[in-house]
mmCIF file with all atom_site columns, C-alpha atoms in Angstrom:
data_model
loop_
_atom_site.group_PDB
_atom_site.id
_atom_site.type_symbol
_atom_site.label_atom_id
_atom_site.label_alt_id
_atom_site.label_comp_id
_atom_site.label_asym_id
_atom_site.label_entity_id
_atom_site.label_seq_id
_atom_site.pdbx_PDB_ins_code
_atom_site.Cartn_x
_atom_site.Cartn_y
_atom_site.Cartn_z
_atom_site.occupancy
_atom_site.B_iso_or_equiv
_atom_site.pdbx_formal_charge
_atom_site.auth_seq_id
_atom_site.auth_comp_id
_atom_site.auth_asym_id
_atom_site.auth_atom_id
_atom_site.pdbx_PDB_model_num
ATOM 1   C CA . MET A 1 1   ? 286.658 339.534 137.164 1.00 0.00 ? 1   MET A CA 1
ATOM 2   C CA . GLN A 1 2   ? 289.997 340.547 137.311 1.00 0.00 ? 2   GLN A CA 1
ATOM 3   C CA . LEU A 1 3   ? 292.898 337.840 136.951 1.00 0.00 ? 3   LEU A CA 1
ATOM 4   C CA . THR A 1 4   ? 294.688 337.845 139.769 1.00 0.00 ? 4   THR A CA 1
ATOM 5   C CA . VAL A 1 5   ? 297.885 335.580 141.215 1.00 0.00 ? 5   VAL A CA 1
ATOM 6   C CA . ASN A 1 6   ? 295.766 334.113 144.252 1.00 0.00 ? 6   ASN A CA 1
ATOM 7   C CA . TYR A 1 7   ? 292.770 333.784 142.249 1.00 0.00 ? 7   TYR A CA 1
ATOM 8   C CA . LEU A 1 8   ? 294.810 331.590 139.483 1.00 0.00 ? 8   LEU A CA 1
ATOM 9   C CA . ARG A 1 9   ? 296.978 329.731 142.345 1.00 0.00 ? 9   ARG A CA 1
ATOM 10  C CA . GLU A 1 10  ? 293.445 328.533 144.406 1.00 0.00 ? 10  GLU A CA 1
ATOM 11  C CA . LYS A 1 11  ? 291.951 327.618 140.964 1.00 0.00 ? 11  LYS A CA 1
ATOM 12  C CA . SER A 1 12  ? 295.546 326.580 138.935 1.00 0.00 ? 12  SER A CA 1
ATOM 13  C CA . VAL A 1 13  ? 294.014 322.805 139.037 1.00 0.00 ? 13  VAL A CA 1
ATOM 14  C CA . GLU A 1 14  ? 290.200 323.371 137.741 1.00 0.00 ? 14  GLU A CA 1
ATOM 15  C CA . TYR A 1 15  ? 292.283 325.231 134.729 1.00 0.00 ? 15  TYR A CA 1
ATOM 16  C CA . ILE A 1 16  ? 295.306 322.654 134.633 1.00 0.00 ? 16  ILE A CA 1
ATOM 17  C CA . LEU A 1 17  ? 292.059 319.922 133.894 1.00 0.00 ? 17  LEU A CA 1
ATOM 18  C CA . LEU A 1 18  ? 290.434 322.362 131.451 1.00 0.00 ? 18  LEU A CA 1
ATOM 19  C CA . LEU A 1 19  ? 293.382 323.122 129.698 1.00 0.00 ? 19  LEU A CA 1
ATOM 20  C CA . LEU A 1 20  ? 293.709 319.361 129.468 1.00 0.00 ? 20  LEU A CA 1
ATOM 21  C CA . LEU A 1 21  ? 290.957 319.160 127.968 1.00 0.00 ? 21  LEU A CA 1
ATOM 22  C CA . MET A 1 22  ? 290.985 322.201 125.159 1.00 0.00 ? 22  MET A CA 1
ATOM 23  C CA . GLY A 1 23  ? 291.450 322.002 121.678 1.00 0.00 ? 23  GLY A CA 1
ATOM 24  C CA . ILE A 1 24  ? 292.185 325.139 119.150 1.00 0.00 ? 24  ILE A CA 1
ATOM 25  C CA . SER A 1 25  ? 289.827 325.986 115.533 1.00 0.00 ? 25  SER A CA 1
ATOM 26  C CA . LEU A 1 26  ? 285.924 331.065 107.486 1.00 0.00 ? 26  LEU A CA 1
ATOM 27  C CA . PRO A 1 27  ? 287.505 333.846 103.361 1.00 0.00 ? 27  PRO A CA 1
ATOM 28  C CA . LEU A 1 28  ? 292.994 335.512 102.098 1.00 0.00 ? 28  LEU A CA 1
ATOM 29  C CA . ASN A 1 29  ? 293.445 336.441 98.329  1.00 0.00 ? 29  ASN A CA 1
ATOM 30  C CA . ALA A 1 30  ? 295.294 334.580 95.736  1.00 0.00 ? 30  ALA A CA 1
ATOM 31  C CA . LYS A 1 31  ? 298.073 337.885 96.822  1.00 0.00 ? 31  LYS A CA 1
ATOM 32  C CA . GLU A 1 32  ? 297.755 337.693 100.294 1.00 0.00 ? 32  GLU A CA 1
ATOM 33  C CA . GLU A 1 33  ? 298.326 333.989 100.800 1.00 0.00 ? 33  GLU A CA 1
ATOM 34  C CA . VAL A 1 34  ? 302.185 334.289 99.714  1.00 0.00 ? 34  VAL A CA 1
ATOM 35  C CA . ILE A 1 35  ? 302.320 335.293 103.518 1.00 0.00 ? 35  ILE A CA 1
ATOM 36  C CA . ILE A 1 36  ? 301.815 331.712 104.113 1.00 0.00 ? 36  ILE A CA 1
ATOM 37  C CA . GLU A 1 37  ? 304.941 330.767 101.891 1.00 0.00 ? 37  GLU A CA 1
ATOM 38  C CA . THR A 1 38  ? 308.091 332.944 103.285 1.00 0.00 ? 38  THR A CA 1
ATOM 39  C CA . PRO A 1 39  ? 310.115 332.079 104.952 1.00 0.00 ? 39  PRO A CA 1
ATOM 40  C CA . PRO A 1 40  ? 310.447 332.976 108.417 1.00 0.00 ? 40  PRO A CA 1
ATOM 41  C CA . PRO A 1 41  ? 312.157 336.028 110.138 1.00 0.00 ? 41  PRO A CA 1
ATOM 42  C CA . ALA A 1 42  ? 315.508 335.558 111.934 1.00 0.00 ? 42  ALA A CA 1
ATOM 43  C CA . SER A 1 43  ? 314.257 335.884 115.511 1.00 0.00 ? 43  SER A CA 1
ATOM 44  C CA . LEU A 1 44  ? 311.204 336.885 117.003 1.00 0.00 ? 44  LEU A CA 1
ATOM 45  C CA . PHE A 1 45  ? 312.614 336.217 120.692 1.00 0.00 ? 45  PHE A CA 1
ATOM 46  C CA . THR A 1 46  ? 315.743 334.628 122.164 1.00 0.00 ? 46  THR A CA 1
ATOM 47  C CA . PHE A 1 47  ? 313.705 331.876 124.012 1.00 0.00 ? 47  PHE A CA 1
ATOM 48  C CA . PRO A 1 48  ? 314.028 330.912 127.887 1.00 0.00 ? 48  PRO A CA 1
ATOM 49  C CA . ALA A 1 49  ? 315.420 327.678 128.632 1.00 0.00 ? 49  ALA A CA 1
ATOM 50  C CA . VAL A 1 50  ? 312.467 326.701 130.828 1.00 0.00 ? 50  VAL A CA 1
ATOM 51  C CA . TYR A 1 51  ? 309.577 328.813 131.271 1.00 0.00 ? 51  TYR A CA 1
ATOM 52  C CA . ASP A 1 52  ? 307.951 329.606 134.640 1.00 0.00 ? 52  ASP A CA 1
ATOM 53  C CA . PRO A 1 53  ? 305.335 327.242 135.094 1.00 0.00 ? 53  PRO A CA 1
ATOM 54  C CA . PHE A 1 54  ? 303.047 329.568 136.154 1.00 0.00 ? 54  PHE A CA 1
ATOM 55  C CA . GLU A 1 55  ? 303.992 332.469 134.054 1.00 0.00 ? 55  GLU A CA 1
ATOM 56  C CA . LEU A 1 56  ? 302.595 329.899 131.140 1.00 0.00 ? 56  LEU A CA 1
ATOM 57  C CA . LEU A 1 57  ? 299.747 328.823 133.110 1.00 0.00 ? 57  LEU A CA 1
ATOM 58  C CA . CYS A 1 58  ? 298.448 332.083 133.010 1.00 0.00 ? 58  CYS A CA 1
ATOM 59  C CA . VAL A 1 59  ? 298.504 332.072 129.372 1.00 0.00 ? 59  VAL A CA 1
ATOM 60  C CA . LYS A 1 60  ? 296.583 329.367 128.368 1.00 0.00 ? 60  LYS A CA 1
ATOM 61  C CA . VAL A 1 61  ? 293.472 330.551 130.549 1.00 0.00 ? 61  VAL A CA 1
ATOM 62  C CA . MET A 1 62  ? 293.923 333.631 129.391 1.00 0.00 ? 62  MET A CA 1
ATOM 63  C CA . LEU A 1 63  ? 293.757 331.701 125.597 1.00 0.00 ? 63  LEU A CA 1
ATOM 64  C CA . TYR A 1 64  ? 291.080 329.258 127.329 1.00 0.00 ? 64  TYR A CA 1
ATOM 65  C CA . LYS A 1 65  ? 288.776 332.123 128.510 1.00 0.00 ? 65  LYS A CA 1
ATOM 66  C CA . GLY A 1 66  ? 289.610 334.424 124.664 1.00 0.00 ? 66  GLY A CA 1
ATOM 67  C CA . GLU A 1 67  ? 288.634 331.157 122.908 1.00 0.00 ? 67  GLU A CA 1
ATOM 68  C CA . LYS A 1 68  ? 285.302 330.353 125.007 1.00 0.00 ? 68  LYS A CA 1
ATOM 69  C CA . LEU A 1 69  ? 283.607 333.735 124.767 1.00 0.00 ? 69  LEU A CA 1
ATOM 70  C CA . LEU A 1 70  ? 284.434 334.094 120.555 1.00 0.00 ? 70  LEU A CA 1
ATOM 71  C CA . TRP A 1 71  ? 281.354 333.794 119.744 1.00 0.00 ? 71  TRP A CA 1
ATOM 72  C CA . ALA A 1 72  ? 279.411 334.345 122.303 1.00 0.00 ? 72  ALA A CA 1
ATOM 73  C CA . LYS A 1 73  ? 280.858 337.471 123.925 1.00 0.00 ? 73  LYS A CA 1
ATOM 74  C CA . PRO A 1 74  ? 283.565 338.600 121.236 1.00 0.00 ? 74  PRO A CA 1
ATOM 75  C CA . ASP A 1 75  ? 284.084 341.912 122.844 1.00 0.00 ? 75  ASP A CA 1
ATOM 76  C CA . SER A 1 76  ? 285.410 339.786 126.206 1.00 0.00 ? 76  SER A CA 1
ATOM 77  C CA . ALA A 1 77  ? 286.983 337.468 124.307 1.00 0.00 ? 77  ALA A CA 1
ATOM 78  C CA . ARG A 1 78  ? 288.977 340.104 122.249 1.00 0.00 ? 78  ARG A CA 1
ATOM 79  C CA . LEU A 1 79  ? 290.671 341.962 126.033 1.00 0.00 ? 79  LEU A CA 1
ATOM 80  C CA . TRP A 1 80  ? 290.954 338.329 126.762 1.00 0.00 ? 80  TRP A CA 1
ATOM 81  C CA . LEU A 1 81  ? 293.036 337.565 123.881 1.00 0.00 ? 81  LEU A CA 1
ATOM 82  C CA . HIS A 1 82  ? 294.825 340.594 123.893 1.00 0.00 ? 82  HIS A CA 1
ATOM 83  C CA . LYS A 1 83  ? 295.879 339.928 127.241 1.00 0.00 ? 83  LYS A CA 1
ATOM 84  C CA . ALA A 1 84  ? 297.028 336.888 126.450 1.00 0.00 ? 84  ALA A CA 1
ATOM 85  C CA . ILE A 1 85  ? 299.751 338.438 123.444 1.00 0.00 ? 85  ILE A CA 1
ATOM 86  C CA . GLU A 1 86  ? 300.252 341.232 126.052 1.00 0.00 ? 86  GLU A CA 1
ATOM 87  C CA . LYS A 1 87  ? 301.610 338.186 128.616 1.00 0.00 ? 87  LYS A CA 1
ATOM 88  C CA . SER A 1 88  ? 303.391 336.166 125.851 1.00 0.00 ? 88  SER A CA 1
ATOM 89  C CA . ARG A 1 89  ? 305.307 338.830 124.512 1.00 0.00 ? 89  ARG A CA 1
ATOM 90  C CA . ARG A 1 90  ? 306.792 339.236 128.007 1.00 0.00 ? 90  ARG A CA 1
ATOM 91  C CA . ILE A 1 91  ? 308.067 335.820 128.787 1.00 0.00 ? 91  ILE A CA 1
ATOM 92  C CA . GLY A 1 92  ? 308.609 335.081 125.311 1.00 0.00 ? 92  GLY A CA 1
ATOM 93  C CA . TYR A 1 93  ? 306.307 332.723 124.002 1.00 0.00 ? 93  TYR A CA 1
ATOM 94  C CA . PRO A 1 94  ? 305.483 332.366 120.988 1.00 0.00 ? 94  PRO A CA 1
ATOM 95  C CA . ASP A 1 95  ? 303.040 329.890 120.708 1.00 0.00 ? 95  ASP A CA 1
ATOM 96  C CA . GLY A 1 96  ? 300.395 332.154 123.235 1.00 0.00 ? 96  GLY A CA 1
ATOM 97  C CA . ILE A 1 97  ? 300.882 335.114 120.453 1.00 0.00 ? 97  ILE A CA 1
ATOM 98  C CA . ALA A 1 98  ? 299.970 332.615 117.511 1.00 0.00 ? 98  ALA A CA 1
ATOM 99  C CA . ARG A 1 99  ? 297.311 331.101 119.263 1.00 0.00 ? 99  ARG A CA 1
ATOM 100 C CA . ALA A 1 100 ? 295.567 334.818 119.977 1.00 0.00 ? 100 ALA A CA 1
ATOM 101 C CA . HIS A 1 101 ? 296.206 336.239 117.140 1.00 0.00 ? 101 HIS A CA 1
ATOM 102 C CA . ILE A 1 102 ? 294.413 333.082 115.162 1.00 0.00 ? 102 ILE A CA 1
ATOM 103 C CA . SER A 1 103 ? 291.422 333.708 117.775 1.00 0.00 ? 103 SER A CA 1
ATOM 104 C CA . LEU A 1 104 ? 291.146 337.567 116.735 1.00 0.00 ? 104 LEU A CA 1
ATOM 105 C CA . GLY A 1 105 ? 290.387 336.735 113.310 1.00 0.00 ? 105 GLY A CA 1
ATOM 106 C CA . LEU A 1 106 ? 287.300 334.385 114.114 1.00 0.00 ? 106 LEU A CA 1
ATOM 107 C CA . THR A 1 107 ? 286.487 337.603 116.552 1.00 0.00 ? 107 THR A CA 1
ATOM 108 C CA . GLU A 1 108 ? 285.901 339.354 113.005 1.00 0.00 ? 108 GLU A CA 1
ATOM 109 C CA . VAL A 1 109 ? 285.175 336.407 111.151 1.00 0.00 ? 109 VAL A CA 1
ATOM 110 C CA . GLY A 1 110 ? 282.100 336.252 113.570 1.00 0.00 ? 110 GLY A CA 1
ATOM 111 C CA . ILE A 1 111 ? 281.105 340.072 112.744 1.00 0.00 ? 111 ILE A CA 1
ATOM 112 C CA . GLY A 1 112 ? 281.585 339.996 109.163 1.00 0.00 ? 112 GLY A CA 1
ATOM 113 C CA . GLN A 1 113 ? 285.053 342.108 108.845 1.00 0.00 ? 113 GLN A CA 1
ATOM 114 C CA . PHE A 1 114 ? 286.916 338.845 106.681 1.00 0.00 ? 114 PHE A CA 1
ATOM 115 C CA . HIS A 1 115 ? 289.817 341.891 106.013 1.00 0.00 ? 115 HIS A CA 1
ATOM 116 C CA . ARG A 1 116 ? 290.192 342.326 109.097 1.00 0.00 ? 116 ARG A CA 1
ATOM 117 C CA . ALA A 1 117 ? 290.015 338.813 110.112 1.00 0.00 ? 117 ALA A CA 1
ATOM 118 C CA . PHE A 1 118 ? 293.291 338.055 107.461 1.00 0.00 ? 118 PHE A CA 1
ATOM 119 C CA . THR A 1 119 ? 295.023 340.742 109.144 1.00 0.00 ? 119 THR A CA 1
ATOM 120 C CA . CYS A 1 120 ? 294.789 338.367 112.331 1.00 0.00 ? 120 CYS A CA 1
ATOM 121 C CA . TYR A 1 121 ? 295.991 335.602 110.340 1.00 0.00 ? 121 TYR A CA 1
ATOM 122 C CA . GLN A 1 122 ? 298.950 337.881 108.389 1.00 0.00 ? 122 GLN A CA 1
ATOM 123 C CA . ALA A 1 123 ? 300.002 338.015 112.097 1.00 0.00 ? 123 ALA A CA 1
ATOM 124 C CA . ALA A 1 124 ? 299.847 335.692 113.238 1.00 0.00 ? 124 ALA A CA 1
ATOM 125 C CA . TYR A 1 125 ? 302.298 333.336 110.450 1.00 0.00 ? 125 TYR A CA 1
ATOM 126 C CA . PRO A 1 126 ? 305.763 334.496 111.530 1.00 0.00 ? 126 PRO A CA 1
ATOM 127 C CA . TYR A 1 127 ? 304.846 333.420 115.623 1.00 0.00 ? 127 TYR A CA 1
ATOM 128 C CA . VAL A 1 128 ? 302.831 330.186 114.085 1.00 0.00 ? 128 VAL A CA 1
ATOM 129 C CA . LEU A 1 129 ? 306.901 329.178 113.030 1.00 0.00 ? 129 LEU A CA 1
ATOM 130 C CA . GLN A 1 130 ? 308.788 329.913 115.249 1.00 0.00 ? 130 GLN A CA 1
ATOM 131 C CA . SER A 1 131 ? 306.306 328.153 117.861 1.00 0.00 ? 131 SER A CA 1
ATOM 132 C CA . GLN A 1 132 ? 306.974 324.537 119.867 1.00 0.00 ? 132 GLN A CA 1
ATOM 133 C CA . GLN A 1 133 ? 303.533 323.178 118.252 1.00 0.00 ? 133 GLN A CA 1
ATOM 134 C CA . ARG A 1 134 ? 304.703 324.418 115.203 1.00 0.00 ? 134 ARG A CA 1
ATOM 135 C CA . GLU A 1 135 ? 302.571 321.837 112.855 1.00 0.00 ? 135 GLU A CA 1
ATOM 136 C CA . PHE A 1 136 ? 299.414 321.900 114.763 1.00 0.00 ? 136 PHE A CA 1
ATOM 137 C CA . LEU A 1 137 ? 299.336 325.793 114.682 1.00 0.00 ? 137 LEU A CA 1
ATOM 138 C CA . LEU A 1 138 ? 300.112 326.174 111.403 1.00 0.00 ? 138 LEU A CA 1
ATOM 139 C CA . CYS A 1 139 ? 296.867 322.901 110.244 1.00 0.00 ? 139 CYS A CA 1
ATOM 140 C CA . SER A 1 140 ? 294.855 325.279 112.597 1.00 0.00 ? 140 SER A CA 1
ATOM 141 C CA . LEU A 1 141 ? 295.815 328.710 111.012 1.00 0.00 ? 141 LEU A CA 1
ATOM 142 C CA . TYR A 1 142 ? 294.975 327.340 107.731 1.00 0.00 ? 142 TYR A CA 1
ATOM 143 C CA . LEU A 1 143 ? 292.358 325.118 108.741 1.00 0.00 ? 143 LEU A CA 1
ATOM 144 C CA . ASN A 1 144 ? 291.196 328.682 109.850 1.00 0.00 ? 144 ASN A CA 1
ATOM 145 C CA . ILE A 1 145 ? 291.500 330.737 106.260 1.00 0.00 ? 145 ILE A CA 1
ATOM 146 C CA . GLY A 1 146 ? 289.796 328.106 104.657 1.00 0.00 ? 146 GLY A CA 1
ATOM 147 C CA . ALA A 1 147 ? 286.894 328.156 107.137 1.00 0.00 ? 147 ALA A CA 1
ATOM 148 C CA . THR A 1 148 ? 286.790 332.220 106.418 1.00 0.00 ? 148 THR A CA 1
ATOM 149 C CA . TYR A 1 149 ? 286.763 331.343 102.858 1.00 0.00 ? 149 TYR A CA 1
ATOM 150 C CA . PHE A 1 150 ? 284.085 329.248 103.382 1.00 0.00 ? 150 PHE A CA 1
ATOM 151 C CA . TYR A 1 151 ? 281.808 331.844 104.950 1.00 0.00 ? 151 TYR A CA 1
ATOM 152 C CA . GLN A 1 152 ? 282.219 334.083 101.435 1.00 0.00 ? 152 GLN A CA 1
ATOM 153 C CA . ALA A 1 153 ? 281.423 331.295 99.340  1.00 0.00 ? 153 ALA A CA 1
ATOM 154 C CA . ASP A 1 154 ? 285.074 330.864 97.715  1.00 0.00 ? 154 ASP A CA 1
ATOM 155 C CA . TYR A 1 155 ? 285.184 327.560 97.438  1.00 0.00 ? 155 TYR A CA 1
ATOM 156 C CA . GLU A 1 156 ? 288.147 326.940 95.383  1.00 0.00 ? 156 GLU A CA 1
ATOM 157 C CA . GLN A 1 157 ? 290.263 328.796 97.982  1.00 0.00 ? 157 GLN A CA 1
ATOM 158 C CA . VAL A 1 158 ? 288.718 326.305 100.765 1.00 0.00 ? 158 VAL A CA 1
ATOM 159 C CA . LEU A 1 159 ? 289.735 323.555 98.850  1.00 0.00 ? 159 LEU A CA 1
ATOM 160 C CA . HIS A 1 160 ? 293.396 324.830 98.248  1.00 0.00 ? 160 HIS A CA 1
ATOM 161 C CA . TYR A 1 161 ? 293.879 325.602 102.353 1.00 0.00 ? 161 TYR A CA 1
ATOM 162 C CA . TYR A 1 162 ? 291.510 322.566 104.039 1.00 0.00 ? 162 TYR A CA 1
ATOM 163 C CA . TYR A 1 163 ? 294.453 320.806 101.227 1.00 0.00 ? 163 TYR A CA 1
ATOM 164 C CA . LEU A 1 164 ? 297.355 322.083 103.413 1.00 0.00 ? 164 LEU A CA 1
ATOM 165 C CA . VAL A 1 165 ? 295.696 321.259 106.699 1.00 0.00 ? 165 VAL A CA 1
ATOM 166 C CA . LEU A 1 166 ? 294.811 317.856 104.794 1.00 0.00 ? 166 LEU A CA 1
ATOM 167 C CA . GLN A 1 167 ? 299.124 317.385 103.588 1.00 0.00 ? 167 GLN A CA 1
ATOM 168 C CA . HIS A 1 168 ? 300.080 318.822 107.347 1.00 0.00 ? 168 HIS A CA 1
ATOM 169 C CA . THR A 1 169 ? 297.878 316.115 109.154 1.00 0.00 ? 169 THR A CA 1
ATOM 170 C CA . LEU A 1 170 ? 298.803 313.218 107.100 1.00 0.00 ? 170 LEU A CA 1
ATOM 171 C CA . LYS A 1 171 ? 302.633 313.795 107.689 1.00 0.00 ? 171 LYS A CA 1
ATOM 172 C CA . TYR A 1 172 ? 303.004 315.486 111.487 1.00 0.00 ? 172 TYR A CA 1
ATOM 173 C CA . GLY A 1 173 ? 299.831 313.761 112.115 1.00 0.00 ? 173 GLY A CA 1
ATOM 174 C CA . THR A 1 174 ? 299.828 311.203 115.452 1.00 0.00 ? 174 THR A CA 1
ATOM 175 C CA . HIS A 1 175 ? 295.867 310.955 115.906 1.00 0.00 ? 175 HIS A CA 1
ATOM 176 C CA . ASN A 1 176 ? 293.371 310.005 113.620 1.00 0.00 ? 176 ASN A CA 1
ATOM 177 C CA . PHE A 1 177 ? 290.848 312.201 114.854 1.00 0.00 ? 177 PHE A CA 1
ATOM 178 C CA . ASN A 1 178 ? 292.537 315.170 113.256 1.00 0.00 ? 178 ASN A CA 1
ATOM 179 C CA . ILE A 1 179 ? 292.676 313.503 109.760 1.00 0.00 ? 179 ILE A CA 1
ATOM 180 C CA . VAL A 1 180 ? 289.435 312.220 109.449 1.00 0.00 ? 180 VAL A CA 1
ATOM 181 C CA . MET A 1 181 ? 288.348 315.223 109.810 1.00 0.00 ? 181 MET A CA 1
ATOM 182 C CA . ALA A 1 182 ? 290.746 316.636 107.618 1.00 0.00 ? 182 ALA A CA 1
ATOM 183 C CA . TYR A 1 183 ? 288.874 314.390 105.316 1.00 0.00 ? 183 TYR A CA 1
ATOM 184 C CA . ASN A 1 184 ? 285.632 315.222 106.343 1.00 0.00 ? 184 ASN A CA 1
ATOM 185 C CA . ASN A 1 185 ? 286.208 318.836 105.768 1.00 0.00 ? 185 ASN A CA 1
ATOM 186 C CA . LEU A 1 186 ? 287.084 318.870 102.134 1.00 0.00 ? 186 LEU A CA 1
ATOM 187 C CA . GLY A 1 187 ? 283.491 316.271 101.596 1.00 0.00 ? 187 GLY A CA 1
ATOM 188 C CA . ASP A 1 188 ? 281.914 318.965 102.747 1.00 0.00 ? 188 ASP A CA 1
ATOM 189 C CA . VAL A 1 189 ? 283.242 321.647 100.520 1.00 0.00 ? 189 VAL A CA 1
ATOM 190 C CA . LEU A 1 190 ? 283.538 319.519 97.799  1.00 0.00 ? 190 LEU A CA 1
ATOM 191 C CA . LEU A 1 191 ? 279.383 318.771 98.644  1.00 0.00 ? 191 LEU A CA 1
ATOM 192 C CA . LYS A 1 192 ? 278.927 322.504 98.213  1.00 0.00 ? 192 LYS A CA 1
ATOM 193 C CA . MET A 1 193 ? 281.336 322.205 94.753  1.00 0.00 ? 193 MET A CA 1
ATOM 194 C CA . GLU A 1 194 ? 278.914 319.282 93.774  1.00 0.00 ? 194 GLU A CA 1
ATOM 195 C CA . GLN A 1 195 ? 281.080 317.390 92.814  1.00 0.00 ? 195 GLN A CA 1
ATOM 196 C CA . TYR A 1 196 ? 279.450 314.500 94.182  1.00 0.00 ? 196 TYR A CA 1
ATOM 197 C CA . ASP A 1 197 ? 282.510 311.781 92.861  1.00 0.00 ? 197 ASP A CA 1
ATOM 198 C CA . GLN A 1 198 ? 284.789 313.282 95.398  1.00 0.00 ? 198 GLN A CA 1
ATOM 199 C CA . ALA A 1 199 ? 283.373 314.368 98.069  1.00 0.00 ? 199 ALA A CA 1
ATOM 200 C CA . ALA A 1 200 ? 282.371 310.257 98.858  1.00 0.00 ? 200 ALA A CA 1
ATOM 201 C CA . TYR A 1 201 ? 285.751 309.424 97.882  1.00 0.00 ? 201 TYR A CA 1
ATOM 202 C CA . TYR A 1 202 ? 286.695 311.939 101.092 1.00 0.00 ? 202 TYR A CA 1
ATOM 203 C CA . ILE A 1 203 ? 284.095 311.278 103.281 1.00 0.00 ? 203 ILE A CA 1
ATOM 204 C CA . ARG A 1 204 ? 284.734 307.086 102.706 1.00 0.00 ? 204 ARG A CA 1
ATOM 205 C CA . LYS A 1 205 ? 288.170 307.608 103.130 1.00 0.00 ? 205 LYS A CA 1
ATOM 206 C CA . GLY A 1 206 ? 288.081 309.099 106.904 1.00 0.00 ? 206 GLY A CA 1
ATOM 207 C CA . GLU A 1 207 ? 285.293 306.234 107.775 1.00 0.00 ? 207 GLU A CA 1
ATOM 208 C CA . GLU A 1 208 ? 288.284 303.890 106.781 1.00 0.00 ? 208 GLU A CA 1
ATOM 209 C CA . LEU A 1 209 ? 290.375 304.850 109.676 1.00 0.00 ? 209 LEU A CA 1
ATOM 210 C CA . GLN A 1 210 ? 290.675 304.312 113.291 1.00 0.00 ? 210 GLN A CA 1
ATOM 211 C CA . VAL A 1 211 ? 289.542 306.099 115.796 1.00 0.00 ? 211 VAL A CA 1
ATOM 212 C CA . ASP A 1 212 ? 289.316 306.149 119.358 1.00 0.00 ? 212 ASP A CA 1
ATOM 213 C CA . GLU A 1 213 ? 284.480 305.308 120.201 1.00 0.00 ? 213 GLU A CA 1
ATOM 214 C CA . ALA A 1 214 ? 284.129 308.647 122.167 1.00 0.00 ? 214 ALA A CA 1
ATOM 215 C CA . ASP A 1 215 ? 286.100 310.592 118.708 1.00 0.00 ? 215 ASP A CA 1
ATOM 216 C CA . ARG A 1 216 ? 283.904 308.432 116.330 1.00 0.00 ? 216 ARG A CA 1
ATOM 217 C CA . ILE A 1 217 ? 280.404 309.570 118.870 1.00 0.00 ? 217 ILE A CA 1
ATOM 218 C CA . HIS A 1 218 ? 281.593 312.909 118.006 1.00 0.00 ? 218 HIS A CA 1
ATOM 219 C CA . LEU A 1 219 ? 282.135 312.359 114.014 1.00 0.00 ? 219 LEU A CA 1
ATOM 220 C CA . ARG A 1 220 ? 279.773 310.972 113.185 1.00 0.00 ? 220 ARG A CA 1
ATOM 221 C CA . THR A 1 221 ? 277.122 313.611 112.567 1.00 0.00 ? 221 THR A CA 1
ATOM 222 C CA . PHE A 1 222 ? 279.664 315.245 110.744 1.00 0.00 ? 222 PHE A CA 1
ATOM 223 C CA . LEU A 1 223 ? 279.795 311.950 108.822 1.00 0.00 ? 223 LEU A CA 1
ATOM 224 C CA . THR A 1 224 ? 276.176 311.146 108.320 1.00 0.00 ? 224 THR A CA 1
ATOM 225 C CA . ALA A 1 225 ? 275.087 314.625 107.241 1.00 0.00 ? 225 ALA A CA 1
ATOM 226 C CA . ASN A 1 226 ? 277.754 314.793 104.678 1.00 0.00 ? 226 ASN A CA 1
ATOM 227 C CA . LYS A 1 227 ? 277.086 310.994 103.249 1.00 0.00 ? 227 LYS A CA 1
ATOM 228 C CA . ALA A 1 228 ? 273.750 312.322 102.991 1.00 0.00 ? 228 ALA A CA 1
ATOM 229 C CA . GLY A 1 229 ? 274.580 315.260 101.071 1.00 0.00 ? 229 GLY A CA 1
ATOM 230 C CA . VAL A 1 230 ? 276.292 312.964 98.538  1.00 0.00 ? 230 VAL A CA 1
ATOM 231 C CA . ALA A 1 231 ? 272.941 310.572 98.182  1.00 0.00 ? 231 ALA A CA 1
ATOM 232 C CA . ILE A 1 232 ? 270.650 313.303 97.642  1.00 0.00 ? 232 ILE A CA 1
ATOM 233 C CA . GLY A 1 233 ? 273.268 315.044 95.033  1.00 0.00 ? 233 GLY A CA 1
ATOM 234 C CA . LYS A 1 234 ? 273.573 311.567 93.129  1.00 0.00 ? 234 LYS A CA 1
#
């Protein structure tokens, strides 16, 4: 389906509602991870004082469509994500470029192309640092790098990046749900490494935090599975 101006205007209310519900979220070697520590470039964009709301909505719709198709139709996902990058470049929107590159990394993970996934993450990094959602996107980047290592069973690297996610979430996070997920991710990796006491510690830390009932229901499956894993391991 062609993304026409008239179509978007007709569907804008629907997409805005969808976007309000949307969030973002496999293994870099020691040499590559230095990229995550380098300072940002001097300037990638001259930022507009105000983004045109309709242009911004177009980018977000492209991102939403790309992310929705990541696993089911990766080729279609890539098309939408590349459109988002192109549109974001035209309007000087680093958040869109960063998020699209991170998601493109996941499409490569899905077909086992881990080296290409890391290339996507590296491409995302300078735009993450210039984005308006810097801390959120940095956590998303670390999470996906860690998850990529998880698929390669490189659990030491997974721990490194999941600890970075936890540190950033504790420092900048305003929502306990994200902190609980960070604790749970660490617990899951430590279970795989058969470090049951440490796994139990992080899972327990996550359970102690207060979250909304809807979030608690969403988390229950993960927490229950990991608690069972600790009990079996011990």
